[in-house]
Tab-separated table of C-alpha atoms in Angstrom:
chain	number	residue	atom	x	y	z
A	1	MET	CA	-56.035	142.365	180.735
A	2	VAL	CA	-59.294	143.943	181.539
A	3	ILE	CA	-57.686	147.318	181.596
A	4	ALA	CA	-55.827	146.591	178.323
A	5	ALA	CA	-59.050	145.444	176.637
A	6	ALA	CA	-60.872	148.609	177.739
A	7	ALA	CA	-58.106	150.764	176.448
A	8	ARG	CA	-58.103	148.883	173.238
A	9	ALA	CA	-61.809	149.453	172.647
A	10	HIS	CA	-61.276	153.230	172.686
A	11	ASP	CA	-58.207	153.503	170.530
A	12	PRO	CA	-59.365	154.852	167.242
A	13	ILE	CA	-58.066	152.862	164.183
A	14	THR	CA	-56.388	155.151	161.686
A	15	THR	CA	-53.992	152.789	159.957
A	16	LYS	CA	-54.351	149.946	157.392
A	17	LEU	CA	-51.305	148.134	158.978
A	18	THR	CA	-52.237	145.244	161.001
A	19	TRP	CA	-50.703	142.631	163.281
A	20	SER	CA	-51.784	139.750	161.234
A	21	LYS	CA	-50.296	140.993	157.900
A	22	GLU	CA	-47.259	143.209	158.554
A	23	ILE	CA	-46.388	143.447	162.326
A	24	SER	CA	-46.317	139.855	163.275
A	25	ARG	CA	-43.611	139.294	160.518
A	26	VAL	CA	-41.282	141.950	161.942
A	27	VAL	CA	-41.818	140.685	165.502
A	28	TYR	CA	-41.252	137.049	164.496
A	29	GLN	CA	-38.081	137.926	162.534
A	30	HIS	CA	-36.486	140.204	165.075
A	31	CYS	CA	-38.012	139.618	168.488
A	32	ALA	CA	-39.070	136.012	168.756
A	33	SER	CA	-35.788	134.561	169.915
A	34	CYS	CA	-36.335	136.229	173.268
A	35	HIS	CA	-40.002	137.263	173.414
A	36	ARG	CA	-41.551	133.695	173.429
A	37	PRO	CA	-42.763	131.240	176.209
A	38	ALA	CA	-39.841	130.290	178.419
A	39	GLY	CA	-37.699	132.960	176.548
A	40	ARG	CA	-35.658	135.755	178.203
A	41	ALA	CA	-38.550	138.164	178.086
A	42	MET	CA	-42.425	138.347	178.078
A	43	PRO	CA	-43.998	136.488	175.008
A	44	LEU	CA	-45.090	138.580	172.084
A	45	LEU	CA	-45.998	135.895	169.525
A	46	THR	CA	-49.672	136.512	169.462
A	47	TYR	CA	-51.735	139.624	169.161
A	48	GLU	CA	-53.345	139.012	172.500
A	49	GLU	CA	-49.778	138.997	173.972
A	50	ALA	CA	-48.380	141.926	172.075
A	51	ARG	CA	-51.391	144.353	172.172
A	52	PRO	CA	-51.106	145.414	175.757
A	53	TRP	CA	-47.513	146.109	175.180
A	54	ALA	CA	-47.932	148.253	172.099
A	55	LYS	CA	-47.042	151.538	173.265
A	56	ALA	CA	-44.023	150.245	175.279
A	57	ILE	CA	-42.905	148.326	172.071
A	58	ARG	CA	-43.040	151.729	170.203
A	59	ASP	CA	-41.053	153.582	172.944
A	60	GLU	CA	-38.387	150.769	173.053
A	61	VAL	CA	-38.098	150.784	169.249
A	62	LEU	CA	-37.800	154.416	169.006
A	63	ASN	CA	-35.189	154.589	171.619
A	64	ARG	CA	-33.313	151.677	169.960
A	65	ARG	CA	-33.279	149.709	173.116
A	66	MET	CA	-35.020	146.705	171.413
A	67	PRO	CA	-34.098	144.558	169.891
A	68	PRO	CA	-30.958	144.690	172.060
A	69	TRP	CA	-27.717	145.306	170.206
A	70	ASP	CA	-24.922	146.894	172.147
A	71	ALA	CA	-22.596	147.696	169.222
A	72	VAL	CA	-22.483	151.280	168.000
A	73	LYS	CA	-24.196	151.610	164.597
A	74	GLY	CA	-22.009	152.632	161.591
A	75	VAL	CA	-18.879	150.836	162.981
A	76	GLY	CA	-18.748	147.412	161.331
A	77	GLU	CA	-21.422	145.293	159.773
A	78	PHE	CA	-22.420	142.077	161.482
A	79	ARG	CA	-24.395	138.966	160.424
A	80	ASN	CA	-26.063	138.453	163.701
A	81	ASP	CA	-27.308	142.080	164.097
A	82	PRO	CA	-30.960	141.751	165.009
A	83	SER	CA	-31.641	145.481	164.677
A	84	LEU	CA	-34.748	146.834	162.912
A	85	SER	CA	-34.338	148.719	159.686
A	86	LEU	CA	-35.734	152.263	159.454
A	87	PRO	CA	-38.709	150.997	157.320
A	88	GLU	CA	-39.421	148.273	159.940
A	89	MET	CA	-39.317	150.842	162.719
A	90	ASP	CA	-41.684	152.952	160.717
A	91	LEU	CA	-44.120	150.018	160.355
A	92	LEU	CA	-44.195	149.388	164.161
A	93	VAL	CA	-44.519	152.950	165.130
A	94	ASN	CA	-47.306	153.685	162.621
A	95	TRP	CA	-49.228	150.640	163.647
A	96	VAL	CA	-49.076	151.539	167.322
A	97	GLU	CA	-49.997	155.251	166.593
A	98	GLY	CA	-52.827	154.055	164.301
A	99	GLY	CA	-54.542	152.069	167.029
A	100	ALA	CA	-52.655	148.758	166.729
A	101	PRO	CA	-55.352	146.784	164.927
A	102	GLU	CA	-55.317	143.003	164.758
A	103	GLY	CA	-56.582	142.434	161.121
A	104	ASP	CA	-57.745	139.157	159.795
A	105	PRO	CA	-55.877	136.309	161.410
A	106	VAL	CA	-56.026	134.292	158.085
A	107	TYR	CA	-53.000	136.293	157.027
A	108	LEU	CA	-50.856	135.331	159.965
A	109	PRO	CA	-47.519	133.658	159.204
A	110	THR	CA	-46.497	130.423	161.004
A	111	VAL	CA	-45.382	131.067	164.528
A	112	PRO	CA	-41.578	130.417	164.530
A	113	GLY	CA	-40.300	127.475	166.479
A	114	VAL	CA	-37.460	127.658	169.037
A	115	PRO	CA	-34.495	129.335	167.219
A	116	GLU	CA	-31.217	127.719	166.575
A	117	PRO	CA	-28.486	129.052	168.808
A	118	PRO	CA	-26.324	131.558	167.171
A	119	VAL	CA	-23.287	130.104	165.316
A	120	GLU	CA	-20.188	130.906	167.292
A	121	PRO	CA	-16.573	130.711	166.055
A	122	GLY	CA	-15.120	127.423	166.795
A	123	GLY	CA	-11.986	126.776	168.840
A	124	ARG	CA	-10.102	129.424	170.850
A	125	GLY	CA	-9.484	132.811	169.152
A	126	ARG	CA	-6.482	135.085	169.416
A	127	GLU	CA	-6.549	137.605	172.206
A	128	VAL	CA	-5.989	141.197	171.513
A	129	ARG	CA	-5.016	143.040	174.656
A	130	ASP	CA	-4.173	146.674	173.681
A	131	ARG	CA	-2.397	145.776	170.555
A	132	LEU	CA	-1.565	142.845	168.278
A	133	THR	CA	0.649	143.008	165.178
A	134	LEU	CA	-0.117	140.254	162.735
A	135	THR	CA	2.855	138.257	161.652
A	136	ALA	CA	0.979	136.493	158.870
A	137	PRO	CA	-2.195	137.392	156.941
A	138	MET	CA	-5.485	136.382	158.488
A	139	THR	CA	-9.000	136.481	157.526
A	140	LEU	CA	-11.024	138.187	160.378
A	141	ARG	CA	-14.513	136.590	160.802
A	142	ALA	CA	-15.650	137.425	164.361
A	143	ILE	CA	-14.706	139.480	167.438
A	144	HIS	CA	-15.771	138.611	170.932
A	145	PRO	CA	-15.241	141.444	173.522
A	146	SER	CA	-15.027	140.976	177.356
A	147	GLY	CA	-16.215	144.564	178.037
A	148	ALA	CA	-16.677	147.901	176.536
A	149	VAL	CA	-14.212	148.369	173.704
A	150	GLU	CA	-13.372	149.832	170.345
A	151	VAL	CA	-11.449	147.679	167.955
A	152	VAL	CA	-9.489	149.213	165.207
A	153	ALA	CA	-7.159	147.708	162.419
A	154	ALA	CA	-4.227	149.855	161.234
A	155	LEU	CA	-3.215	148.284	157.793
A	156	PRO	CA	0.348	148.498	156.510
A	157	ASP	CA	-0.759	150.938	153.727
A	158	GLY	CA	-1.610	153.453	156.375
A	159	SER	CA	-5.376	153.006	156.190
A	160	ILE	CA	-7.562	152.579	159.296
A	161	LYS	CA	-10.572	150.304	159.622
A	162	ARG	CA	-12.975	150.735	162.571
A	163	LEU	CA	-14.118	147.114	163.228
A	164	LEU	CA	-16.217	147.313	166.238
A	165	TRP	CA	-17.403	149.678	169.028
A	166	VAL	CA	-19.224	148.367	172.044
A	167	ARG	CA	-19.906	151.291	174.281
A	168	ASP	CA	-22.526	149.952	176.595
A	169	PHE	CA	-21.409	146.411	177.207
A	170	ARG	CA	-24.088	143.930	178.475
A	171	PRO	CA	-22.358	140.706	179.840
A	172	GLU	CA	-25.577	138.899	179.958
A	173	TRP	CA	-25.647	138.672	176.211
A	174	ASN	CA	-22.075	137.181	175.920
A	175	ARG	CA	-22.111	137.465	172.214
A	176	SER	CA	-19.510	137.286	169.325
A	177	TYR	CA	-19.940	139.828	166.583
A	178	VAL	CA	-19.777	137.907	163.296
A	179	LEU	CA	-18.646	140.039	160.434
A	180	ARG	CA	-21.171	140.160	157.630
A	181	THR	CA	-18.272	139.781	155.134
A	182	PRO	CA	-15.048	138.234	156.348
A	183	LEU	CA	-12.085	140.689	156.234
A	184	ARG	CA	-8.746	139.797	154.853
A	185	LEU	CA	-5.936	141.476	156.874
A	186	PRO	CA	-2.390	141.466	155.603
A	187	LYS	CA	0.782	140.750	157.385
A	188	GLY	CA	1.819	143.743	159.477
A	189	THR	CA	-1.688	144.880	160.345
A	190	GLN	CA	-1.973	146.264	163.853
A	191	LEU	CA	-5.208	145.324	165.677
A	192	MET	CA	-5.821	147.667	168.685
A	193	ALA	CA	-8.420	147.212	171.313
A	194	TYR	CA	-9.229	150.410	173.157
A	195	GLY	CA	-10.744	149.111	176.317
A	196	ALA	CA	-11.506	145.495	177.363
A	197	PRO	CA	-9.495	142.695	175.731
A	198	VAL	CA	-11.117	140.822	172.836
A	199	GLU	CA	-10.803	137.569	171.118
A	200	ILE	CA	-10.697	137.406	167.223
A	201	TRP	CA	-11.182	134.573	164.796
């Protein structure tokens, strides 16, 4: 902390963005579920906790390693995706490169409490191992992969919908991908899993 404090004292402040006003809100929304006391990673809920990690945060954000999300962007839209938007990424990067100032703590939002666990689909899903042809219509709400996989739906009208692509599977997250908008699939739709089996709801 002495080294971090010394480095902080020599960082020129060239931005009006501050931890108290803008950055804490981004961190609380996207990072607090893991980066908290007794969480999966080091806590980042206060300026004192986050400031020594500022440059590492910038690098992880720019490389899209944090927040962790192992589905390929552009394939499907999911309600439980914690990824940062481009404007949020710009805020974090510009704050760090502008000296990572704290700002006036009077503007700090309330520190979030322990988050509710993500809502998982209830009951047992239907397994798709290679290919499944629907014998009746269904509304697809979530997909739970068991490994790296691309999931595609071939509809009876000949159209193709790419539903999910998990290229770098991380078993420690053990997550279901909950569709932002449930998808109605007609009878005769072929669901194909190129890779590991998946469960669908």
